[in-house]
Amino acid sequence: MNKGRVEAFSDGVFAFAITLLVVTIAQPNDYQHLAAELGRRWPALAAYVVSFSTIGIMWLNHHSIFGHFAGVDRRLVYLNLLLLMTLAFLPYPTEVLGQALARGDARTAAVVYGATMTANAAAWTALWLYASTRRRLLQPAFPESERRTATLLFNAGSLAYAAAIGVAFVDAYAFLAVQGALAVYYAFDPLSRRVQRRMEEREVAASGAATAPEASGRD
Amino acid sequence: MNKGRVEAFSDGVFAFAITLLVVTIAQPNDYQHLAAELGRRWPALAAYVVSFSTIGIMWLNHHSIFGHFAGVDRRLVYLNLLLLMTLAFLPYPTEVLGQALARGDARTAAVVYGATMTANAAAWTALWLYASTRRRLLQPAFPESERRTATLLFNAGSLAYAAAIGVAFVDAYAFLAVQGALAVYYAFDPLSRRVQRRMEEREVAASGAATAPEASGRD
Amino acid sequence: MNKGRVEAFSDGVFAFAITLLVVTIAQPNDYQHLAAELGRRWPALAAYVVSFSTIGIMWLNHHSIFGHFAGVDRRLVYLNLLLLMTLAFLPYPTEVLGQALARGDARTAAVVYGATMTANAAAWTALWLYASTRRRLLQPAFPESERRTATLLFNAGSLAYAAAIGVAFVDAYAFLAVQGALAVYYAFDPLSRRVQRRMEEREVAASGAATAPEASGRD
Amino acid sequence: MNKGRVEAFSDGVFAFAITLLVVTIAQPNDYQHLAAELGRRWPALAAYVVSFSTIGIMWLNHHSIFGHFAGVDRRLVYLNLLLLMTLAFLPYPTEVLGQALARGDARTAAVVYGATMTANAAAWTALWLYASTRRRLLQPAFPESERRTATLLFNAGSLAYAAAIGVAFVDAYAFLAVQGALAVYYAFDPLSRRVQRRMEEREVAASGAATAPEASGRD
């Protein structure tokens, strides 16, 4: 199992899924009253923006997590496929939600979107638990103190996405806003920042010299 | 002929085909009764999961097999294109089967899906026979004793997929379950495991020292 | 943050978006009078050619700009995602414009296309401003004298795309021609040429020897 | 201009276009009489096989040609984009031809397919003429004697594809067969074989020792 090829394959699925999202916005039916037709499509555009951000930020975090792995084995690849399966499915609920917000049962659509994201969060948690339990696939440099925190954060993430389904039952617009907020939360990736800080502190302690912040470093 | 670029191109086709599968699930027609509409689509979702797993696991095994090749030549590239052609075609029978299970002649759809998978299995067998006959493209380290077993397993695989067409004539749901089971069988990839074990035994015998299992190793 | 993987992901999105453009040309409805049906689709073909050129040339310039960066950080990756989001959205207005030119309210369609390109130009400007301010992510070799010019050119580009929306309100065909002309302008990439020339002059001055033009060099 | 990234981008477009071909086969309308519906789709399947083979073999030859280039410059990249534009357009005439063969004006559809392939062949010829004139971008090792032959073969290819349009006016099935035959012709890639042979002869002459044929060599 070569880690690089697993990452490249995952990158391909991420890049394709994110680009495929554009087909989720329905083409106009009436080209004579185009402005009105397009105006009614703003929920589909909002769903596009939220799903695009979600996949983009998830790609970035996939990157960070795999950077902490010393290698991959078959089981991890299968858990990664599960993660990609739920991710590659996202264009479907995105289209359903965008349409339903404009002209249908938006709450059901939001529940389906929320269920997809919850399945995805569960796949992330499973991937992390498998790789981190007894430090199975972790880099030696990954700080032990952060392992527990990371496990907690992954479990909390799954719960947050499950809780968002509750919001879906109340209001689909509020649900979409919550999904956007969760994406923004993960954009700040508290886990990577903490780990990075710890690893730098350790280096400093070990070498007795401050490492200069570099443009190419993780910030 | 550069092996790396053939692998990268194949990875691209695998990644796009697996991501394209999501468009095989038909969008709802009636957004007022969305829950009922989506509920009727569960066969399409089941077909999606089976095809996604099949392509994902096949990608992984493509990886393993190419790892045993010392290099590639033009003929192998054409056999690989044949394999990719049958693979890239899979979204079509997936969509037909998902729709037919819900509202049509599901047995015909299952036969078409089974025929596609049989053609794919035959392409795999042809690829293996070409590369392994007189060890044409095999790595020197590939154990001779495993070559015969591998040939047997590839032929058995073709027969198994052909036999599954027989199940398609009886019941389309049973057929889909068989396809899922075959994917799970290949997930365990008995061939790679055996070869790996042999190659480790040899190393041990040669060096007189046990090689420690590594996180980055094939498991 | 690894610059290479950000570039590879971006390349993936560029390559998929450019290939996906072909689905923006509607299939014929009447296959008995195919010649006439296809003939009426020439505006869609024109929009295809303009969007394909735009994405292709933008890919090339993405390449050049990233070549001037010493590295990337999370904020740049987010600005790059914004750029990719507006870019990956382009197939939508391309299809709308191609259809509207043939049978509808073409000016509204052109305005939507123009707004997408203006958002894209703004994302480019934001990316450049972030990376170049106080030379945050620039290569040490990037000439300081060119930094100001580049900033000016990026801002001018945003203005030019915004001005093109004005043309859209007047005539959609003129608008499409302007978009084609802007693509051609960026094909010549005045920025890269100037920077390249300066960097060569510097090398010459430093080493006292002229560097021979190479086939593999940027021309 | 980095040759590797141009090749990787081109590979992405090739891989995506080849995988997208599957959407050119129309889904059934009547799932009750599925066998009859699918049976009527065999021309679309034939068009799929021909286009898949054409793109796959073209990818392989793109590979070979770029292997003879010492580097790339901006003009070559634009000619390569032109080549990719005509190539990425192929799914459109493939779908039109597949449908028209079953139920419409197949000759017009064949002419459109033929025109696309002729434009593609012209882009190939332009790419070659630009790169080979005065050996602008050729590897030093590329034999001068083969340069003229290659130019002849590229021009002949353009003429052959143009002549195939004539066949399209007579019979669309004959046209499809001719396209398949041309793909097979390019599969044997006489140019690469000749060049390879010459380069080996030279090496032998230079070193006085025969180079052993290798599994990883171009065959």
PDB file of C-alpha atoms in Angstrom, chain A residues 7 11-12 14-16 18-20 22-23 25-28 31-32 34-35 38 41 45 48-49 52-53 56-57 59-64 186-189 192 215-219, chain C residues 1-2 5-6 8-9 12-13 16-17 20 23 70-75 77-78 81-82 84-86 88-92 95-96 99-100 103-106 108-109 112 130 136-137:
ATOM      1  CA  GLU A   7      -3.805  10.391  -1.484  1.00  0.00           C
ATOM      2  CA  ASP A  11      -7.577  14.010  -4.452  1.00  0.00           C
ATOM      3  CA  GLY A  12      -9.049  12.923  -7.794  1.00  0.00           C
ATOM      4  CA  PHE A  14     -12.422  15.290  -4.217  1.00  0.00           C
ATOM      5  CA  ALA A  15     -11.577  17.369  -7.302  1.00  0.00           C
ATOM      6  CA  PHE A  16     -14.148  15.600  -9.468  1.00  0.00           C
ATOM      7  CA  ILE A  18     -16.356  19.416  -6.265  1.00  0.00           C
ATOM      8  CA  THR A  19     -16.418  20.187 -10.004  1.00  0.00           C
ATOM      9  CA  LEU A  20     -19.468  17.974 -10.628  1.00  0.00           C
ATOM     10  CA  VAL A  22     -22.198  22.632 -10.887  1.00  0.00           C
ATOM     11  CA  VAL A  23     -24.558  20.196 -12.629  1.00  0.00           C
ATOM     12  CA  ILE A  25     -28.133  23.684 -10.472  1.00  0.00           C
ATOM     13  CA  ALA A  26     -31.020  23.085 -12.874  1.00  0.00           C
ATOM     14  CA  GLN A  27     -30.930  24.826 -16.231  1.00  0.00           C
ATOM     15  CA  PRO A  28     -33.764  27.302 -16.883  1.00  0.00           C
ATOM     16  CA  TYR A  31     -35.479  31.408 -21.601  1.00  0.00           C
ATOM     17  CA  GLN A  32     -37.846  34.278 -22.353  1.00  0.00           C
ATOM     18  CA  LEU A  34     -34.611  34.280 -17.799  1.00  0.00           C
ATOM     19  CA  ALA A  35     -34.006  36.812 -15.027  1.00  0.00           C
ATOM     20  CA  LEU A  38     -32.546  32.387 -12.522  1.00  0.00           C
ATOM     21  CA  ARG A  41     -32.646  29.373  -8.369  1.00  0.00           C
ATOM     22  CA  LEU A  45     -26.746  28.466  -5.707  1.00  0.00           C
ATOM     23  CA  TYR A  48     -23.755  24.853  -4.314  1.00  0.00           C
ATOM     24  CA  VAL A  49     -21.658  27.290  -2.292  1.00  0.00           C
ATOM     25  CA  PHE A  52     -18.351  23.373  -2.543  1.00  0.00           C
ATOM     26  CA  SER A  53     -16.933  24.860   0.662  1.00  0.00           C
ATOM     27  CA  GLY A  56     -12.931  21.945  -0.408  1.00  0.00           C
ATOM     28  CA  ILE A  57     -12.284  22.252   3.306  1.00  0.00           C
ATOM     29  CA  TRP A  59     -10.019  17.978   1.085  1.00  0.00           C
ATOM     30  CA  LEU A  60      -7.679  20.259   3.006  1.00  0.00           C
ATOM     31  CA  ASN A  61      -8.244  18.400   6.269  1.00  0.00           C
ATOM     32  CA  HIS A  62      -7.854  15.011   4.548  1.00  0.00           C
ATOM     33  CA  HIS A  63      -4.458  16.322   3.602  1.00  0.00           C
ATOM     34  CA  SER A  64      -3.603  17.281   7.205  1.00  0.00           C
ATOM     35  CA  TYR A 186     -13.485  23.016  10.073  1.00  0.00           C
ATOM     36  CA  ALA A 187     -11.768  25.641   7.910  1.00  0.00           C
ATOM     37  CA  PHE A 188     -10.027  26.810  11.073  1.00  0.00           C
ATOM     38  CA  ASP A 189      -9.108  23.174  11.792  1.00  0.00           C
ATOM     39  CA  SER A 192      -4.070  20.716  13.049  1.00  0.00           C
ATOM     40  CA  ALA A 215       5.976  30.759   4.396  1.00  0.00           C
ATOM     41  CA  SER A 216       5.751  27.160   3.294  1.00  0.00           C
ATOM     42  CA  GLY A 217       4.814  25.867   6.752  1.00  0.00           C
ATOM     43  CA  ARG A 218       1.345  24.883   7.901  1.00  0.00           C
ATOM     44  CA  ASP A 219      -0.134  27.965   9.540  1.00  0.00           C
TER      45      ASP A 219
ATOM     46  CA  MET C   1       0.622  22.869   3.367  1.00  0.00           C
ATOM     47  CA  ASN C   2       2.354  21.335   0.385  1.00  0.00           C
ATOM     48  CA  ARG C   5      -0.552  19.029  -3.824  1.00  0.00           C
ATOM     49  CA  VAL C   6      -2.483  22.324  -3.990  1.00  0.00           C
ATOM     50  CA  ALA C   8      -2.285  19.108  -8.424  1.00  0.00           C
ATOM     51  CA  PHE C   9      -5.760  19.553  -6.898  1.00  0.00           C
ATOM     52  CA  GLY C  12      -7.683  18.426 -11.429  1.00  0.00           C
ATOM     53  CA  VAL C  13     -10.475  20.984 -11.064  1.00  0.00           C
ATOM     54  CA  PHE C  16     -12.513  18.414 -15.137  1.00  0.00           C
ATOM     55  CA  ALA C  17     -14.210  21.797 -15.568  1.00  0.00           C
ATOM     56  CA  LEU C  20     -17.281  19.061 -18.513  1.00  0.00           C
ATOM     57  CA  VAL C  23     -22.214  18.791 -21.763  1.00  0.00           C
ATOM     58  CA  ALA C  70       7.824  30.302  -2.310  1.00  0.00           C
ATOM     59  CA  GLY C  71       5.115  28.294  -0.556  1.00  0.00           C
ATOM     60  CA  VAL C  72       1.466  28.312   0.412  1.00  0.00           C
ATOM     61  CA  ASP C  73      -0.419  28.700   3.677  1.00  0.00           C
ATOM     62  CA  ARG C  74      -3.990  27.914   4.705  1.00  0.00           C
ATOM     63  CA  ARG C  75      -5.331  31.372   3.860  1.00  0.00           C
ATOM     64  CA  VAL C  77      -5.512  27.746  -0.063  1.00  0.00           C
ATOM     65  CA  TYR C  78      -8.903  29.227   0.853  1.00  0.00           C
ATOM     66  CA  LEU C  81     -10.678  27.502  -3.359  1.00  0.00           C
ATOM     67  CA  LEU C  82     -12.677  30.700  -3.958  1.00  0.00           C
ATOM     68  CA  LEU C  84     -11.753  27.415  -8.152  1.00  0.00           C
ATOM     69  CA  MET C  85     -15.378  27.824  -7.036  1.00  0.00           C
ATOM     70  CA  THR C  86     -16.019  30.653  -9.492  1.00  0.00           C
ATOM     71  CA  ALA C  88     -15.913  25.451 -11.654  1.00  0.00           C
ATOM     72  CA  PHE C  89     -19.200  27.372 -11.853  1.00  0.00           C
ATOM     73  CA  LEU C  90     -18.455  28.602 -15.400  1.00  0.00           C
ATOM     74  CA  PRO C  91     -20.134  25.638 -17.216  1.00  0.00           C
ATOM     75  CA  TYR C  92     -23.480  26.892 -15.845  1.00  0.00           C
ATOM     76  CA  GLU C  95     -24.844  26.664 -21.030  1.00  0.00           C
ATOM     77  CA  VAL C  96     -27.318  29.425 -20.176  1.00  0.00           C
ATOM     78  CA  GLN C  99     -29.097  28.505 -25.105  1.00  0.00           C
ATOM     79  CA  ALA C 100     -30.249  32.085 -24.572  1.00  0.00           C
ATOM     80  CA  ARG C 103     -33.760  31.305 -28.221  1.00  0.00           C
ATOM     81  CA  GLY C 104     -34.204  33.715 -25.351  1.00  0.00           C
ATOM     82  CA  ASP C 105     -33.175  36.661 -23.230  1.00  0.00           C
ATOM     83  CA  ALA C 106     -29.499  36.670 -24.191  1.00  0.00           C
ATOM     84  CA  THR C 108     -29.583  38.504 -18.965  1.00  0.00           C
ATOM     85  CA  ALA C 109     -27.566  35.375 -19.747  1.00  0.00           C
ATOM     86  CA  VAL C 112     -24.759  36.269 -15.478  1.00  0.00           C
ATOM     87  CA  TYR C 130      -2.686  38.262  -0.111  1.00  0.00           C
ATOM     88  CA  ARG C 136       4.316  37.367   2.146  1.00  0.00           C
ATOM     89  CA  LEU C 137       4.600  34.289  -0.070  1.00  0.00           C
TER      90      LEU C 137
END
